[in-house]
Structure formats: structure tokens, C-alpha cells
Tab-separated table of C-alpha atoms in Angstrom:
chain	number	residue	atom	x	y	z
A	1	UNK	CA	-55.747	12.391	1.283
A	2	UNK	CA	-54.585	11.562	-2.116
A	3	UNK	CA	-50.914	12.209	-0.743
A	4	UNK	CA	-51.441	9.765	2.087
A	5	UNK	CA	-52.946	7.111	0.040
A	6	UNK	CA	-49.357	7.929	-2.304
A	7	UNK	CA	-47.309	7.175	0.603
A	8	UNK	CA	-49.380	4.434	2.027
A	9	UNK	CA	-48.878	2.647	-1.504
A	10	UNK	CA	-45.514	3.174	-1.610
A	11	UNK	CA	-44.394	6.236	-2.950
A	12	UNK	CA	-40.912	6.179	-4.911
A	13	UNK	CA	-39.261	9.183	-6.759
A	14	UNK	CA	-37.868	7.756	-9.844
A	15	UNK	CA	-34.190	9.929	-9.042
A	16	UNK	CA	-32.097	7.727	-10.316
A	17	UNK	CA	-34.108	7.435	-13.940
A	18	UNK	CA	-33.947	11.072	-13.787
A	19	UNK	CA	-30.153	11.471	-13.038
A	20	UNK	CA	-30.111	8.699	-16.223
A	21	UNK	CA	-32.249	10.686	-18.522
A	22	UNK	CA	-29.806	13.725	-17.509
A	23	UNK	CA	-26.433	11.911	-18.402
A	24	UNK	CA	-28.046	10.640	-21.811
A	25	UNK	CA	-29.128	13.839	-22.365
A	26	UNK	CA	-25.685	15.287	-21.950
A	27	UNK	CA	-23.904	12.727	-24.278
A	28	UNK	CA	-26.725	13.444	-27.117
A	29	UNK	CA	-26.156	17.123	-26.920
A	30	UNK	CA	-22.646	17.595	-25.628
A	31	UNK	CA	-20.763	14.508	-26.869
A	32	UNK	CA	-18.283	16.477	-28.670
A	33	UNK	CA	-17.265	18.581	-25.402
A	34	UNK	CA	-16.813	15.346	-23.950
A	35	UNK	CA	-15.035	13.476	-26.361
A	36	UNK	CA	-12.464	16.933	-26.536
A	37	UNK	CA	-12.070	16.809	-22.812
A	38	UNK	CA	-11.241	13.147	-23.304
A	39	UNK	CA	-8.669	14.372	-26.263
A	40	UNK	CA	-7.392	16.846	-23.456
A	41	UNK	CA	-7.218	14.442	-20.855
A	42	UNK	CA	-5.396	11.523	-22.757
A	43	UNK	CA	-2.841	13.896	-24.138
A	44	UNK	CA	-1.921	15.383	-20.755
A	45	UNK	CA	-1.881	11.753	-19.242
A	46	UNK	CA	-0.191	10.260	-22.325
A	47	UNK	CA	2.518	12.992	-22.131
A	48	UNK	CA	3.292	12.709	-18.165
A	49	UNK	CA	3.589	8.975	-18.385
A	50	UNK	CA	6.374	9.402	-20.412
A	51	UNK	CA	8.070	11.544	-18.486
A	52	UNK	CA	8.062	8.978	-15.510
A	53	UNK	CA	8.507	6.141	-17.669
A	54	UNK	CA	10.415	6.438	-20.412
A	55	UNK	CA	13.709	7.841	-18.912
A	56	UNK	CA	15.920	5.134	-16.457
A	57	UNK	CA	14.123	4.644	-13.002
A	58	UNK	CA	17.489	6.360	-11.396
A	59	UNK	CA	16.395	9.468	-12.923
A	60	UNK	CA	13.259	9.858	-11.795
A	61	UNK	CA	14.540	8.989	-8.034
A	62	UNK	CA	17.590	11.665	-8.475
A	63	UNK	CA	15.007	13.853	-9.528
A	64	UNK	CA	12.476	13.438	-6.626
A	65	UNK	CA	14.781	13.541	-4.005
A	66	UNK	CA	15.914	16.873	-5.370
A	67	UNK	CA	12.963	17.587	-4.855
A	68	UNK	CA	12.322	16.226	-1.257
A	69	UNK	CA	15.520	17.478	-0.845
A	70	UNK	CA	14.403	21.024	-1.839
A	71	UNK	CA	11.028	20.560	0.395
A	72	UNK	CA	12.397	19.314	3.730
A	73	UNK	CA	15.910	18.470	4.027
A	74	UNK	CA	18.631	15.614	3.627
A	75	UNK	CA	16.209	13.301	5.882
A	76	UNK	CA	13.118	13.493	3.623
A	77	UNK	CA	15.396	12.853	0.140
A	78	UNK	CA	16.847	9.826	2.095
A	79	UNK	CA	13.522	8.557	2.743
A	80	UNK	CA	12.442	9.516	-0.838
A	81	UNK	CA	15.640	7.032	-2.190
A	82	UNK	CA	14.907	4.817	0.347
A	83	UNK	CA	11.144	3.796	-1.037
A	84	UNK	CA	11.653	4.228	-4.348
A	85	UNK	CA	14.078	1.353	-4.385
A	86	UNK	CA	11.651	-0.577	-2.355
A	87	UNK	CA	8.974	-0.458	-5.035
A	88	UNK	CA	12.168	-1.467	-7.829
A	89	UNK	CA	12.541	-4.484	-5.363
A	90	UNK	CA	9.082	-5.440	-5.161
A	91	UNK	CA	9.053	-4.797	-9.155
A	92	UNK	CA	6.022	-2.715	-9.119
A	93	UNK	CA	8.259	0.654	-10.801
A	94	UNK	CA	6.263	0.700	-13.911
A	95	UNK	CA	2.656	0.345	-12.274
A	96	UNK	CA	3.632	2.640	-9.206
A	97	UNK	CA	4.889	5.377	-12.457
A	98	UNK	CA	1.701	5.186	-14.043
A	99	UNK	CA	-0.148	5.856	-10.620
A	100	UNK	CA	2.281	8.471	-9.972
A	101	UNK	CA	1.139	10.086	-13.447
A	102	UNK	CA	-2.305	9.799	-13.209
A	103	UNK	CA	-2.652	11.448	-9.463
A	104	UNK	CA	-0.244	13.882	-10.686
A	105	UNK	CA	-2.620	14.777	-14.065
A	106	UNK	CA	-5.847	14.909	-11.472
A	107	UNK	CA	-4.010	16.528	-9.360
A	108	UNK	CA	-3.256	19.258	-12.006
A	109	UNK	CA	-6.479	19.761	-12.793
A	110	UNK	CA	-8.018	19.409	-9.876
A	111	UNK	CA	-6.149	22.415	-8.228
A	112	UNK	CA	-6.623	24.397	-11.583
A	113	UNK	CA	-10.195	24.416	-10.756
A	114	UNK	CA	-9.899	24.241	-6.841
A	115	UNK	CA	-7.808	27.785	-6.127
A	116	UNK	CA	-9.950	30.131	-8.657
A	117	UNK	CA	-13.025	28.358	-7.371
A	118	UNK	CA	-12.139	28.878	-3.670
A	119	UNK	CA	-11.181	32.877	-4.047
A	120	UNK	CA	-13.727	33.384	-5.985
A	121	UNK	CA	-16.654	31.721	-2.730
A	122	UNK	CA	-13.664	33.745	-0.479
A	123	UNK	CA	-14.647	37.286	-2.311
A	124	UNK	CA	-18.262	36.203	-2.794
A	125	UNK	CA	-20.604	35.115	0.173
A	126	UNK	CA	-22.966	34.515	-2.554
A	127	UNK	CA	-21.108	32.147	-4.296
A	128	UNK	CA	-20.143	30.817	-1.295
A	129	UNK	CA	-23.303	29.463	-0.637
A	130	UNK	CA	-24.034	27.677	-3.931
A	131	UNK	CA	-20.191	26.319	-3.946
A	132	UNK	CA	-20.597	25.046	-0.085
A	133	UNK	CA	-23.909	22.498	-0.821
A	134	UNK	CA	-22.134	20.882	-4.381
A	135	UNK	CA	-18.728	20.205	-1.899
A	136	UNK	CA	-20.809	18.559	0.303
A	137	UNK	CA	-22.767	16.385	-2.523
A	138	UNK	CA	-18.869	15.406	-3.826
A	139	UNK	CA	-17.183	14.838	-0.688
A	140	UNK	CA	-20.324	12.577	1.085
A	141	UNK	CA	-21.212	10.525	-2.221
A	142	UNK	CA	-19.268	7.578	-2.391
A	143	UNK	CA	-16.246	7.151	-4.165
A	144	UNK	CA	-17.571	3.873	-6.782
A	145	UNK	CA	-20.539	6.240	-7.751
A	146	UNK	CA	-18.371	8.526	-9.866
A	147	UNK	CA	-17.259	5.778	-11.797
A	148	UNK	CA	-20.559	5.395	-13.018
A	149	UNK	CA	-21.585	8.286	-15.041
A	150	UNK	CA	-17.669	8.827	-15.847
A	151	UNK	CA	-17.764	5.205	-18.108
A	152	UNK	CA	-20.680	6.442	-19.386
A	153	UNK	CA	-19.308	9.624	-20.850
A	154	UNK	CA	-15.591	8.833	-21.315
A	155	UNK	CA	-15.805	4.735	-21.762
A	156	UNK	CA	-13.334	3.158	-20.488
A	157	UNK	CA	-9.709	3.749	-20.003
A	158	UNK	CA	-8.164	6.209	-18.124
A	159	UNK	CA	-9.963	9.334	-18.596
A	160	UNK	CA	-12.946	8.426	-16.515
A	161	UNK	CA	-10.812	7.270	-13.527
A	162	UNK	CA	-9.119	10.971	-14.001
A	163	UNK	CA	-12.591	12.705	-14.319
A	164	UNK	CA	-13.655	10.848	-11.326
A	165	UNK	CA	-10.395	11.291	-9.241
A	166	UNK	CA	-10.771	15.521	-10.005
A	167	UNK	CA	-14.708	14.976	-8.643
A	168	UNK	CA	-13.291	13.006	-5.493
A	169	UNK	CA	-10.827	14.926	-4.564
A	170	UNK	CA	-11.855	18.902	-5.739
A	171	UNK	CA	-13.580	19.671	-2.552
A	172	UNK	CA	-11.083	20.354	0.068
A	173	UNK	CA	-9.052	21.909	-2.467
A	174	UNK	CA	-12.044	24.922	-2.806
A	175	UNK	CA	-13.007	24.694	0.944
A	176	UNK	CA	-9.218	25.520	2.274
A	177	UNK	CA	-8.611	27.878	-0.293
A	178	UNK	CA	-11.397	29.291	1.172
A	179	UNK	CA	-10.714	29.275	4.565
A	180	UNK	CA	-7.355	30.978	4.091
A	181	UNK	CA	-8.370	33.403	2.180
A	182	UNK	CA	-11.269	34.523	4.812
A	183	UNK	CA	-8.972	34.066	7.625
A	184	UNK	CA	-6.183	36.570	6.653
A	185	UNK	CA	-6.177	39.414	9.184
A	186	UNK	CA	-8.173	42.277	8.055
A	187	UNK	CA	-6.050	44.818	9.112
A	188	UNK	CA	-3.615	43.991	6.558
A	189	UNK	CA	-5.877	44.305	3.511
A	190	UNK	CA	-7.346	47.612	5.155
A	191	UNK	CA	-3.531	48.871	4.846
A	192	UNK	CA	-3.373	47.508	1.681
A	193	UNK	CA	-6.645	49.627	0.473
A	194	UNK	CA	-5.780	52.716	2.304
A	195	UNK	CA	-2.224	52.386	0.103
A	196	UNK	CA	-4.614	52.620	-2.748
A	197	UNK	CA	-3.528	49.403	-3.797
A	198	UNK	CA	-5.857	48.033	-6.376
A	199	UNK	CA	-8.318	44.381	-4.781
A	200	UNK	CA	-5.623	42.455	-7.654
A	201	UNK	CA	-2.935	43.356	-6.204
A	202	UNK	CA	-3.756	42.792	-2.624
A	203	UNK	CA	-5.195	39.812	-3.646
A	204	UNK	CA	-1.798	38.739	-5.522
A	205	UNK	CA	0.733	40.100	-2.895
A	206	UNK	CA	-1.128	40.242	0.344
A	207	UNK	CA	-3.800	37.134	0.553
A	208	UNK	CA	-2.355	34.368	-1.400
A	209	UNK	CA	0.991	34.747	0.210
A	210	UNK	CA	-0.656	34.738	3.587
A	211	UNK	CA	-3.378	32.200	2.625
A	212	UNK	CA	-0.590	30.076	1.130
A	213	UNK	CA	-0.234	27.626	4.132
A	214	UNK	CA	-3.889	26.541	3.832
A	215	UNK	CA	-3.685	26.717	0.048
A	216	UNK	CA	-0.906	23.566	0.434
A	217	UNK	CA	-2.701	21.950	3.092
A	218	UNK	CA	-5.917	22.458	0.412
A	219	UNK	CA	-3.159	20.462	-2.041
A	220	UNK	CA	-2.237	18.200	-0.001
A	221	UNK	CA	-5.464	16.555	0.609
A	222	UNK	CA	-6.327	16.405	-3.343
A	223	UNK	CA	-3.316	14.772	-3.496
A	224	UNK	CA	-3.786	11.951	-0.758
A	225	UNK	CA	-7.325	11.493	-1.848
A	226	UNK	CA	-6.677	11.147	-5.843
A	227	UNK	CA	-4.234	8.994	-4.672
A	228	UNK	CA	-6.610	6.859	-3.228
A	229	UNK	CA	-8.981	7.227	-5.847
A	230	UNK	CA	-6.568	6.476	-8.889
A	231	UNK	CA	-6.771	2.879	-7.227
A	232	UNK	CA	-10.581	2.379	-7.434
A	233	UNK	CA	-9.962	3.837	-10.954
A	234	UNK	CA	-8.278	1.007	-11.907
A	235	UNK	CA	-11.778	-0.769	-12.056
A	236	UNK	CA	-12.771	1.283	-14.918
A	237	UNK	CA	-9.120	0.467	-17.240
A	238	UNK	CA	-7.112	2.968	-15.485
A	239	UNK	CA	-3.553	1.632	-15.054
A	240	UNK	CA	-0.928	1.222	-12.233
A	241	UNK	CA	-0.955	-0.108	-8.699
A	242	UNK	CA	-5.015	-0.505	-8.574
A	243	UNK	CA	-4.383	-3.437	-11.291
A	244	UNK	CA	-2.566	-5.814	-9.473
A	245	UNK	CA	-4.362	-5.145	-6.041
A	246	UNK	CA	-7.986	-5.911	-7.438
A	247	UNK	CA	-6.295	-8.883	-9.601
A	248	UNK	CA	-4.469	-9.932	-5.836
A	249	UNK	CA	-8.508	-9.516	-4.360
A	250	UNK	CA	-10.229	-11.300	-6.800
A	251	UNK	CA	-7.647	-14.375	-6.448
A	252	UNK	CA	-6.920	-14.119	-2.874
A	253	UNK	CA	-3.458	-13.224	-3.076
A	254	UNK	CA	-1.816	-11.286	-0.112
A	255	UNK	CA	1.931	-11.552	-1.393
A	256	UNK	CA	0.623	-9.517	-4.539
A	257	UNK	CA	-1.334	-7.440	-2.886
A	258	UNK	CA	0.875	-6.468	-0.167
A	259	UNK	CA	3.798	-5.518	-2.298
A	260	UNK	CA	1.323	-3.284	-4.580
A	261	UNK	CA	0.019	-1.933	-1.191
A	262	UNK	CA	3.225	-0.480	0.015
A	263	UNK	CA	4.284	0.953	-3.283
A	264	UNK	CA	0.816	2.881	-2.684
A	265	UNK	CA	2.125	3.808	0.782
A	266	UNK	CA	5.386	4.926	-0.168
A	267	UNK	CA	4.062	6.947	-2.940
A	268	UNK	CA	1.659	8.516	-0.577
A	269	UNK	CA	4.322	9.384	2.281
A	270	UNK	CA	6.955	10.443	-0.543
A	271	UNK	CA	3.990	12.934	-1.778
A	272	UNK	CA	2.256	13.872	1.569
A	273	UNK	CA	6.178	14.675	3.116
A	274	UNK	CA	7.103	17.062	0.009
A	275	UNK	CA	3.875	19.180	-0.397
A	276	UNK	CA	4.028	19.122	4.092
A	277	UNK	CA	7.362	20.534	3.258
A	278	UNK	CA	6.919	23.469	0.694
A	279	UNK	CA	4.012	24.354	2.656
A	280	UNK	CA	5.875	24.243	6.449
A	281	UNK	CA	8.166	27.132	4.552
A	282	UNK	CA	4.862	28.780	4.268
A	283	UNK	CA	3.646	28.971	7.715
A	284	UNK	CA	7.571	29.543	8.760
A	285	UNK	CA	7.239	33.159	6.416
A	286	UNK	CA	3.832	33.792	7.625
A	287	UNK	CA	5.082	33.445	11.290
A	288	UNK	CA	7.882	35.603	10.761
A	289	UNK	CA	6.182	38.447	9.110
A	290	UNK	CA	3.502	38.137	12.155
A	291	UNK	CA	6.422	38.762	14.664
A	292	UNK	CA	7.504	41.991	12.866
A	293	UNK	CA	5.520	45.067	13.810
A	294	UNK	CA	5.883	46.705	10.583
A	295	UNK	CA	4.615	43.762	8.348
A	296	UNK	CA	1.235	44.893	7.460
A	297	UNK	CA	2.538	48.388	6.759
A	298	UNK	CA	5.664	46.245	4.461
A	299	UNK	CA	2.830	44.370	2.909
A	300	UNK	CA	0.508	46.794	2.104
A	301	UNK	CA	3.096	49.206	0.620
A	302	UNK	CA	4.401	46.353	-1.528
A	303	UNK	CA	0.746	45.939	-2.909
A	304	UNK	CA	0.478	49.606	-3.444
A	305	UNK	CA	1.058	51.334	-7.126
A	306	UNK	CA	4.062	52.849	-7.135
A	307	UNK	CA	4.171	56.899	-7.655
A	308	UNK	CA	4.329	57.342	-11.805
């Protein structure tokens, strides 16, 4: 009865003054792991905005399209050229750089912790299970939340739209790394054991090689979504492109916003086509190795220890 009457009077659970006491907590107690993991991030950030700023824009497009070259062809470091000199046109280089740097530093960090994370729930059903529910909780929440406790612990600038950006985009990162590790064929790793080759080196020269394909696509996706987020960073002092689209929102100003749009787009497509590429060349090995009889045998006696 008394928890009827509760409900009937309007029961609330005070979560959010919980989730507040928790975050408090953790800057009383563990400011100074905070304020080094801001040191961290700032220095990382600091140091790749230089790289993409500092030098003459010309550079930095040779340099991608070597790389687009490298990725997919003639076609995709056309394409790369061909953008890049779009956002010169529409004079949004230096804002479009410091986008570029920030994804790229979440990016970083975000795969740092995605791959180990993801073999690890791969080799571990138990861990599996406790990493599955928290990728849920950070892919469903939305986006403006993790802004919140991220300004709390970092203040502003562009640390908490990086911590944010590596919470956004982390989870399909672990979840594909996952999924290719799990779905390499058996029969190859049993070859690889009955070799006697030790579960780091199959894990080294038999899954990740095979896994690789998913491992990109598992890339690619942090990539498009920090992308995305470094823009809704901008609302906590992050720079680049999210400046000058919430300044063209707040004043109602499509020219502004449209040319900061498509510098978002191109950086996207420029990024999306190149890590599509490296990880195409991927499936293209995996496929081949597939058609060969003798490629589980190959692999498995590659993984082996070799005869002292």
C-alpha cells in the first residue's frame, strides 16, 4: 500500500541529482586526472592543428590526395583537389583545418580505445556482455547530453567537445571490431592452434588481418560521426566549421551557413572515400585468400613458431 500511495502521489527518482552528485564527486576526488587528460588532450590537439595549419594550404591538398591517391586511385585524388579548393573559394580553409584536426585527434583516440576494447568483448563473452549495455547507453543518449558533464569537467574549449566526440562516436568502433573478430572462420584459427601457434600470434597474423575489413568499416563510422559531433562541439568553444554555422543559425544566415555546410560535406566525402578505400584493399585480400584452397593451411603456418 505504501508503494501505491508513492506512485499515486507522484513518485520521482531524483536520477539526475544523483548523476550530479556523481560528476561533483569525480571533480573533488579526481580533478587532477582530469585536468592531465585535459594537458594530454590540448597538447595532441594543439600539435595537429599545426600541422594542418601552419604549412601553405597547397601542401596539405598535395598531401591528401597522395593519400586518396594511395587509397583509391587517380579519381578519388581528383575529387580530393577538387573540394579542397572549393572550401579555399568559399574561404572557410582555416575553420574546415581546425575541424579536420579535431575529428582527426578524436578520432585517434577514439580507435585507441575502440580496437583493444572490441578484441578484448571478441575473446571474452563475459566482457562482452558488460561492454554491449554501456554501447547502447552511448550510442542512444543524445548527442547535446555529453556536452554537459564534459564542460563540467574540462570547462570550456576544446577538450570537452573532444571528450564528447570520443563518447559519441566509440561505439561502433568496439561493436565492429567485434563482429569481425567473431566472424572469422573457425577453421582457420583451429589450423592455426593445431600449428601450435601461440592465441598472440593467431590473433596478430590470422584475425586482425581477416577482421581488418570490419575493423575499417568500425573506423569509418567514428570518423563520420566525430565529424558530426566536432560541429555540436563548437557550442562548448571548440573551433572550426561548427562556429560559423551556429553564428549563420542564430542570425538567420543561409549564404554563411551553406558555404560552412559544404566544407563539412566535402570533408566528410574526402574522409569517408579514403578510409572506404584502404579498407576495399582489405576485403579485395580477404577475398583472394578465400579463393585459394591452401589459405588456412598458408595462414596458420605463418602464425606458427618456427622450428628453433
Amino acid at each position: 500500500m505504501d508503494l501505491l500511495q508513492w506512485l499515486n502521489d507522484g513518485a520521482r527518482i531524483p536520477l539526475g541529482a544523483w548523476v550530479k552528485e556523481l560528476i561533483n564527486f569525480l571533480k573533488d576526488y579526481l580533478g587532477w586526472l582530469f585536468d592531465f587528460i585535459a594537458m594530454l588532450f590540448t597538447g595532441i590537439y594543439d600539435a595537429t592543428t599545426w600541422i594542418f595549419t601552419a604549412p601553405p594550404a597547397w601542401t596539405i591538398i598535395i598531401a591528401l590526395a597522395a593519400i586518396a591517391f594511395l587509397a583509391k586511385g587517380w579519381k578519388l585524388a581528383l575529387g580530393t583537389v577538387l573540394g579542397l579548393v572549393l572550401i579555399i573559394t568559399v574561404e572557410q580553409w582555416e575553420n574546415a583545418m581546425l575541424t579536420l584536426a579535431l575529428t582527426l585527434v578524436a578520432v585517434l583516440i577514439a580507435t585507441i580505445i575502440a580496437i583493444p576494447l572490441g578484441i578484448w568483448a571478441a575473446r571474452s563473452q563475459a566482457i562482452s556482455n558488460v561492454v554491449r549495455p554501456i554501447l547502447d547507453f552511448l550510442q542512444t543518449m543524445p548527442a547535446f547530453v555529453y556536452l554537459l558533464p564534459a564542460i563540467f569537467l574540462f570547462s570550456v574549449g576544446p577538450v570537452p567537445g573532444i571528450v564528447a566526440t570520443i563518447m559519441f562516436a566509440v561505439a561502433p568502433g568496439v561493436r565492429l571490431t567485434e563482429l569481425g573478430i567473431r566472424g572469422v572462420d573457425r577453421e582457420v584459427v583451429e589450423a592455426g592452434t593445431a600449428f601450435g601457434a601461440t592465441p598472440a600470434r593467431i590473433l596478430r597474423q590470422i584475425q586482425l588481418p581477416l577482421a581488418m575489413p570490419s575493423i575499417m568499416a568500425g573506423v569509418n563510422q567514428v570518423i563520420m560521426l566525430s565529424l558530426s559531433m566536432s560541429v555540436i562541439a563548437s557550442m562548448v568553444g571548440a573551433p572550426g566549421l561548427g562556429r560559423p554555422i551556429v553564428q549563420a543559425l542564430s542570425s538567420v544566415n543561409i549564404s554563411l551557413g551553406f558555404e560552412a555546410g559544404i566544407a563539412v560535406v566535402v570533408i566528410a566525402m574526402i574522409l569517408d572515400r579514403i578510409t572506404g578505400g584502404f579498407g576495399g584493399r582489405g576485403r579485395s585480400r580477404k577475398h583472394a585468400s578465400r579463393s585459394r584452397r591452401p589459405a588456412a593451411a598458408d595462414s596458420a603456418a605463418a602464425a606458427a613458431p618456427t622450428a628453433a
